[in-house]
mmCIF file of C-alpha atoms in Angstrom:
data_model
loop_
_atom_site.group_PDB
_atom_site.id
_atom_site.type_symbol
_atom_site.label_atom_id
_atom_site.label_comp_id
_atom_site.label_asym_id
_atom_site.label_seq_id
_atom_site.Cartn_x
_atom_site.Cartn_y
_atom_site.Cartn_z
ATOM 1 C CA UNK A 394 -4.393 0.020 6.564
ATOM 2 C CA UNK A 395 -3.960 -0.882 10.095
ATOM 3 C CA UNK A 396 -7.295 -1.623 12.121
ATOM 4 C CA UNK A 397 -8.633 -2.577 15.525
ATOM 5 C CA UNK A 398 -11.697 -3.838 16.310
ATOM 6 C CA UNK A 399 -13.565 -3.907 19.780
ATOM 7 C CA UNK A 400 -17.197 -5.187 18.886
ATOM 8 C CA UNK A 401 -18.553 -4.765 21.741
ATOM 9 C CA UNK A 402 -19.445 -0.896 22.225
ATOM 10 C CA UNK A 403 -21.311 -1.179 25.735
ATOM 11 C CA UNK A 404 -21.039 -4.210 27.922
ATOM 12 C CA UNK A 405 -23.232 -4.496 31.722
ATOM 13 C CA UNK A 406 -21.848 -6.811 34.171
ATOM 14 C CA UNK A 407 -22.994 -7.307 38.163
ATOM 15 C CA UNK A 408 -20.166 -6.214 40.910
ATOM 16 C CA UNK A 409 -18.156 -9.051 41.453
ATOM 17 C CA UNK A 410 -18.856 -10.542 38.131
ATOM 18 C CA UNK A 411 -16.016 -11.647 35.526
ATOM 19 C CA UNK A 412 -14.948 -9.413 32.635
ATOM 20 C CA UNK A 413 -13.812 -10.245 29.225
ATOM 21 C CA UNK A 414 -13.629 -6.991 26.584
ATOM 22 C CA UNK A 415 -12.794 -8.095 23.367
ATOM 23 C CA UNK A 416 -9.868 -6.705 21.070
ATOM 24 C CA UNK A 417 -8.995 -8.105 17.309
ATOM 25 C CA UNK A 418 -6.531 -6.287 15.047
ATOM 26 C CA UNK A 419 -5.963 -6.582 10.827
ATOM 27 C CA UNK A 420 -2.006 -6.932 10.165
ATOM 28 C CA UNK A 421 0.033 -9.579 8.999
ATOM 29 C CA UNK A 422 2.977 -8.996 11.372
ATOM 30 C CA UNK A 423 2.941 -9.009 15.532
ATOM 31 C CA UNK A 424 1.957 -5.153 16.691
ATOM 32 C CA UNK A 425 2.708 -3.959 19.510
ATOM 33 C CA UNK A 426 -1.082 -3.934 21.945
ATOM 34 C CA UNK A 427 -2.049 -1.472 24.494
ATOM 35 C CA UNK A 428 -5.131 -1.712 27.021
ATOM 36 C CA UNK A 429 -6.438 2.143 28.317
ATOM 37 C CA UNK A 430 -9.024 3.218 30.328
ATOM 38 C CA UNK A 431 -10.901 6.350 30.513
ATOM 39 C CA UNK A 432 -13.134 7.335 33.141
ATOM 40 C CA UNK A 433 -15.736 10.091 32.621
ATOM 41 C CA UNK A 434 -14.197 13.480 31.615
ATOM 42 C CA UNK A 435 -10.850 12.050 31.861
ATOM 43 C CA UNK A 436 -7.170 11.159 29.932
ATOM 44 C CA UNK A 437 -6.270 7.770 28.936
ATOM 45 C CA UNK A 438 -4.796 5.412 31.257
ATOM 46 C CA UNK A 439 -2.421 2.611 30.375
ATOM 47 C CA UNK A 440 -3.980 0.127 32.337
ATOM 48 C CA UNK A 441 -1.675 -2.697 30.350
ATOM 49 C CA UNK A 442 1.077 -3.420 26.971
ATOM 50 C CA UNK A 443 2.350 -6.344 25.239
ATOM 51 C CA UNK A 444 5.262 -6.051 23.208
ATOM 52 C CA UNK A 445 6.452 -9.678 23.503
ATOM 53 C CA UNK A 446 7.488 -12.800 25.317
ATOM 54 C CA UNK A 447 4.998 -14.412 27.428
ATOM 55 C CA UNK A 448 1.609 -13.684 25.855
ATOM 56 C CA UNK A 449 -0.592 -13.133 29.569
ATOM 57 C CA UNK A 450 0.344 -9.972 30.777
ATOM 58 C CA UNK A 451 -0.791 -8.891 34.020
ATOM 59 C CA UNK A 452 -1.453 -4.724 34.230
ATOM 60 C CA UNK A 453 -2.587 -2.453 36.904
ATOM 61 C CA UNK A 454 -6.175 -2.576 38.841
ATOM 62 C CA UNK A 455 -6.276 -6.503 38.885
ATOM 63 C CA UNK A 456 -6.862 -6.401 35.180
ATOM 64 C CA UNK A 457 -4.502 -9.093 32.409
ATOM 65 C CA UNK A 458 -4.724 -9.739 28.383
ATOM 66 C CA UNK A 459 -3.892 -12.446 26.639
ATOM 67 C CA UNK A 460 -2.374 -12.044 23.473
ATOM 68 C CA UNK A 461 -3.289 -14.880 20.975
ATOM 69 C CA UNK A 462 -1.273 -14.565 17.546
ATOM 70 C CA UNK A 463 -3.898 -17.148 15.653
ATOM 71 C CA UNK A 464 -7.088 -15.359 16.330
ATOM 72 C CA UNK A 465 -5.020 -11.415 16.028
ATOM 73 C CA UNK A 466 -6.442 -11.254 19.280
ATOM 74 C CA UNK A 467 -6.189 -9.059 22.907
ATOM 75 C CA UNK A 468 -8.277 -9.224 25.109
ATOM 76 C CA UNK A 469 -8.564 -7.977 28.566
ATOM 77 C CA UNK A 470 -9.932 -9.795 31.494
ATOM 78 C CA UNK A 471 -10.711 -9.028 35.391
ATOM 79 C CA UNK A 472 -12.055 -11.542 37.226
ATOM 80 C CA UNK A 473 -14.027 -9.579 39.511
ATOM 81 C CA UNK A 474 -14.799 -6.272 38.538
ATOM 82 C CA UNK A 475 -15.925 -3.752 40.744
ATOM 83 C CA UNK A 476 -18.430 -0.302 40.704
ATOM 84 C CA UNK A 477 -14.923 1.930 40.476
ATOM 85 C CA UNK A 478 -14.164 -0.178 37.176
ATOM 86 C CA UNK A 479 -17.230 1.470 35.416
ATOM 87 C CA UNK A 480 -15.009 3.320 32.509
ATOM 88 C CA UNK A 481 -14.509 3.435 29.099
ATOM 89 C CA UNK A 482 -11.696 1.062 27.397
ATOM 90 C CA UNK A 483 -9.729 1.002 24.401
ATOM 91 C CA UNK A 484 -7.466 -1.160 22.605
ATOM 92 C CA UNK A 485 -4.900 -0.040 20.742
ATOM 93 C CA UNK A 486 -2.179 -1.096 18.574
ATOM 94 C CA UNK A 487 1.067 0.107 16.410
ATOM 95 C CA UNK A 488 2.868 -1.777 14.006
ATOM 96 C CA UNK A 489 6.106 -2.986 14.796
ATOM 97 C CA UNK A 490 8.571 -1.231 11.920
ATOM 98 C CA UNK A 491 6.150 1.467 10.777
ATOM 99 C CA UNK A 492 6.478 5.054 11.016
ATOM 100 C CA UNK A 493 4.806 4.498 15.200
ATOM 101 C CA UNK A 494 1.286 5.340 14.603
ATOM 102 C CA UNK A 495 -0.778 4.557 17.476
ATOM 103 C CA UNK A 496 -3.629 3.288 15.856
ATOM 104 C CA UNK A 497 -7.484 2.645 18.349
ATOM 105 C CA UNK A 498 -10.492 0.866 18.341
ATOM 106 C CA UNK A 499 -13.401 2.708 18.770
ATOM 107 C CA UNK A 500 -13.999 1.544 22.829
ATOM 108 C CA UNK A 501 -16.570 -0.292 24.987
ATOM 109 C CA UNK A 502 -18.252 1.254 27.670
ATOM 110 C CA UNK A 503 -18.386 -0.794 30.508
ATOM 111 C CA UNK A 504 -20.831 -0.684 33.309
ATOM 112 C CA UNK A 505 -21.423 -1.823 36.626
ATOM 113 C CA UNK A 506 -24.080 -2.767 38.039
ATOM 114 C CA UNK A 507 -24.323 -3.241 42.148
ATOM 115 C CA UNK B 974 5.110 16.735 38.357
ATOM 116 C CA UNK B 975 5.864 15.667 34.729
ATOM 117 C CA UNK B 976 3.553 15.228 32.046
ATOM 118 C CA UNK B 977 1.743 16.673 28.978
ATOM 119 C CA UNK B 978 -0.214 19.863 29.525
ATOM 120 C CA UNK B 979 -2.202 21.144 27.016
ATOM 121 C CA UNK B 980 -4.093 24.255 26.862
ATOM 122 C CA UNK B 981 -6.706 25.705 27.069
ATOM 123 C CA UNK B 982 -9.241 23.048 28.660
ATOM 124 C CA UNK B 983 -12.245 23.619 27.059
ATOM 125 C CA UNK B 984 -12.876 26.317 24.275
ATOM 126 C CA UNK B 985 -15.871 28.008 21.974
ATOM 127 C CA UNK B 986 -15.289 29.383 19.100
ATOM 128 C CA UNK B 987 -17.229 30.692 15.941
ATOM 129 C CA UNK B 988 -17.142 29.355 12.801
ATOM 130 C CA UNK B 989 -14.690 30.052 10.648
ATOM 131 C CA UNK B 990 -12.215 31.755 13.237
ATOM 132 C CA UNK B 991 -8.814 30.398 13.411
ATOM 133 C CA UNK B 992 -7.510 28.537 16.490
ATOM 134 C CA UNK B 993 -4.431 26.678 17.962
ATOM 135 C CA UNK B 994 -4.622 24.151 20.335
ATOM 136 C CA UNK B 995 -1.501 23.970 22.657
ATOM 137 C CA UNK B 996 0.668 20.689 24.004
ATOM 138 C CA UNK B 997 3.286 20.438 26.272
ATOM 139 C CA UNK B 998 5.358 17.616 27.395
ATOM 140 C CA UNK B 999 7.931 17.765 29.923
ATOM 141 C CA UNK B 1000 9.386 14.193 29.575
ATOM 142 C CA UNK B 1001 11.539 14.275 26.617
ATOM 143 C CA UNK B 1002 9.357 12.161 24.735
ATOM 144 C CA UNK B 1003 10.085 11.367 21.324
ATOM 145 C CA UNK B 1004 7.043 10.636 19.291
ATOM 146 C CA UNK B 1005 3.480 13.337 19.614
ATOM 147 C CA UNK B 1006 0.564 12.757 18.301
ATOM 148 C CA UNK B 1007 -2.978 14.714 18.219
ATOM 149 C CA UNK B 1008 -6.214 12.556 18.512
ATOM 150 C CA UNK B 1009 -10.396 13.560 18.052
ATOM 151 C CA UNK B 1010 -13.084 11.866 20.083
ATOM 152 C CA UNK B 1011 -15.971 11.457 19.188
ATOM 153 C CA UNK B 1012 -19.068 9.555 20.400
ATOM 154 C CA UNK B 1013 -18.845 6.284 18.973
ATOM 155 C CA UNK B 1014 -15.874 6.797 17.034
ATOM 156 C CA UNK B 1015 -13.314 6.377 19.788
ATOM 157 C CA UNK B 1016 -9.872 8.199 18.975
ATOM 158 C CA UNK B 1017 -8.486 9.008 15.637
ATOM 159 C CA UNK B 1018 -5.098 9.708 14.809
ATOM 160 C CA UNK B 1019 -4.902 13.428 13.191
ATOM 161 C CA UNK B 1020 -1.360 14.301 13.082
ATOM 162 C CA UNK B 1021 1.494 13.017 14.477
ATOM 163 C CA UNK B 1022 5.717 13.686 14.723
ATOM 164 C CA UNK B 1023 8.105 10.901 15.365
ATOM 165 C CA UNK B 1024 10.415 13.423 16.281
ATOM 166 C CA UNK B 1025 11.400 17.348 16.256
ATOM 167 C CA UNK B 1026 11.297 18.546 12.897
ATOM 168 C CA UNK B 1027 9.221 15.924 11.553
ATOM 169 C CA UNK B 1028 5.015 15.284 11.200
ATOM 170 C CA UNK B 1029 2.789 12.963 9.430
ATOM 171 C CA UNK B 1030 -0.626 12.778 9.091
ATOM 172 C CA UNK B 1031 -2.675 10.543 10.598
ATOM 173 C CA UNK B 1032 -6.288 9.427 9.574
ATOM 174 C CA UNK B 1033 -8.687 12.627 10.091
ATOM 175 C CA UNK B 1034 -5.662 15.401 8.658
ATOM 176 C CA UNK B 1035 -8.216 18.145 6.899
ATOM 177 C CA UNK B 1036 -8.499 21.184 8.044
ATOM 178 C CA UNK B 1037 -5.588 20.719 10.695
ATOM 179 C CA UNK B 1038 -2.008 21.622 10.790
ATOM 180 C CA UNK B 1039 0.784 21.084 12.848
ATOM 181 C CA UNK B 1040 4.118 22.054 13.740
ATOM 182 C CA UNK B 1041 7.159 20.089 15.946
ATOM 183 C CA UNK B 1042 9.607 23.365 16.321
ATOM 184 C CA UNK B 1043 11.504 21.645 19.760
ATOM 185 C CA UNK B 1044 10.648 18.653 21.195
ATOM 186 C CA UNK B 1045 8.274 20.011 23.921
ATOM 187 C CA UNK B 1046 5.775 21.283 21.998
ATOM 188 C CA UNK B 1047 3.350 20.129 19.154
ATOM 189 C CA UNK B 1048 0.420 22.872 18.745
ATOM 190 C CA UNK B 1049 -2.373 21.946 16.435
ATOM 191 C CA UNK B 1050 -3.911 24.783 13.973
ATOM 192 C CA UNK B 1051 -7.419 24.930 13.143
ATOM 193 C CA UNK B 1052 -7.051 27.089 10.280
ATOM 194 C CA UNK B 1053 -10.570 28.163 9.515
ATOM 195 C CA UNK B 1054 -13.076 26.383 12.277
ATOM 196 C CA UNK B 1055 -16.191 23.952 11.393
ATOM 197 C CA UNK B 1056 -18.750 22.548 12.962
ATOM 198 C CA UNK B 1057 -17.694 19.065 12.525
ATOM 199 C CA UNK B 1058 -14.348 20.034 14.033
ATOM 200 C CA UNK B 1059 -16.500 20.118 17.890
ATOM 201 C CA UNK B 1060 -14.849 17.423 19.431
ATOM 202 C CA UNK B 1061 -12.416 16.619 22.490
ATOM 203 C CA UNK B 1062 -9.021 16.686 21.020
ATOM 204 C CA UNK B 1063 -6.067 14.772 23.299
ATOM 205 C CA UNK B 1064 -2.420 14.964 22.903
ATOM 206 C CA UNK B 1065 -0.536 12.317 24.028
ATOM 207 C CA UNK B 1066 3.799 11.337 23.913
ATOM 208 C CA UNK B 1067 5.797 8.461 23.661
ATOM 209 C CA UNK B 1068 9.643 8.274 24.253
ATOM 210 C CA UNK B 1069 9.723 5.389 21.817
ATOM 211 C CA UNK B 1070 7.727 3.204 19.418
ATOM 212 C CA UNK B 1071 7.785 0.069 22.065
ATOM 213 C CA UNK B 1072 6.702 2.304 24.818
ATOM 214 C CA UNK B 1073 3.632 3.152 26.088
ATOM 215 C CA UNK B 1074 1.651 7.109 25.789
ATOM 216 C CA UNK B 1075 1.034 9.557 28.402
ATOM 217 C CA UNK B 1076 -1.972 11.288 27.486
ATOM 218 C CA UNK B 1077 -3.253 15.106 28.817
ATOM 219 C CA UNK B 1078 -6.648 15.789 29.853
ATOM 220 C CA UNK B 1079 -8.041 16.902 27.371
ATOM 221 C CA UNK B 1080 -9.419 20.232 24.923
ATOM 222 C CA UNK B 1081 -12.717 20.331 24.629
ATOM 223 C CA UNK B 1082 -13.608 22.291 21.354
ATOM 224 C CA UNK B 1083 -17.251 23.327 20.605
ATOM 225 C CA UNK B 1084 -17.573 24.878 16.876
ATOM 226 C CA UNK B 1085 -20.536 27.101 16.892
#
């Protein structure tokens, strides 16, 4: 079965700090990746998708992923986050010629400190 | 304005009472799918429907039921409510597999 793992469940970083939230996914083939965010009480955001081609993809709110087929990983990266960025984010994946399921991990809370 | 609307926004309801969670989507999407979260658990996949006419289960099925009648709407039944059914339930759309999902806001379901 398809599976995505974020390890980290709550990460801290300082205003103006760099961000790197970890994503790694179990399949043999290429998925497809997604990046959301969800602030408190809120839907899911798309903040960023890789489907193919160039393996950095830049997204919305300053944020980018790199997609790296040897470690079946995804993860997302700001370089300077900021107090609004304080949010909950998910990976998620679906398998390229399956029946579309739209498989997540289980999230890290991120917080910001000022 | 476009998007999925789903209904109602935040319920409670007794044990063992039947209930049906509406979704709406105005975009012509394809694919719907029904997701739980849960504290620590992020989102899992309860039912979904590639397209009108079709549904599949997804990881956490029991005790829920679906329907795709048009391709608008995908209501989720709780047949008999449980306790462990109190969750936030989101529905979300996708026009195609290699395309991203619009979520809604949100049903927030307390099982007393």
């Amino acid at each position: 079965a398809q599976s995505v793992t974020q390890p980290d469940i709550h990460i801290t970083v300082s205003e103006g700090a760099s961000l790197e939230l970890r994503c790694n996914y179990s399949y043999g083939a290429t998925p497809y990746l997604f990046w959301y965010v969800q602030s408190p009480g809120q839907g899911l955001q798309l903040l960023l998708k890789y489907f193919s081609g160039d393996t950095l993809v830049q997204g919305i709110k300053g944020f980018e992923a790199e997609f790296k087929r040897s470690q079946s990983s995804f993860n997302l990266r700001k370089p300077s986050v900021h107090w609004s960025d304080a949010a909950e984010y998910f990976c998620a994946v679906v398998l390229t010629g399956t029946a579309s399921k739209l498989t997540f991990g289980t999230g890290t809370r991120l917080q910001v400190t000022l | 304005i476009a998007g999925i609307t789903q209904a109602p926004t935040s319920q409670i309801l007794a044990a063992g009472r039947r209930m049906t969670l509406r979704c709406t989507q105005d975009m012509r999407h394809n694919a719907m799918y029904w997701y739980r979260q849960d504290l620590g658990l992020g989102l899992r996949l309860i039912h979904y429907s590639n397209t009108a006419g079709t549904t599949g289960k997804g990881e956490v099925p029991d005790g829920y039921s679906v329907s795709r009648a048009n391709t608008d709407d995908f209501p989720l039944t709780l047949a008999s409510a449980v306790p462990s059914q109190t969750s936030v339930y989101f529905c979300a759309s996708r026009r195609t597999v290699n395309t991203e999902a619009f979520f809604g806001q949100g049903t927030r379901l307390t099982v007393v």
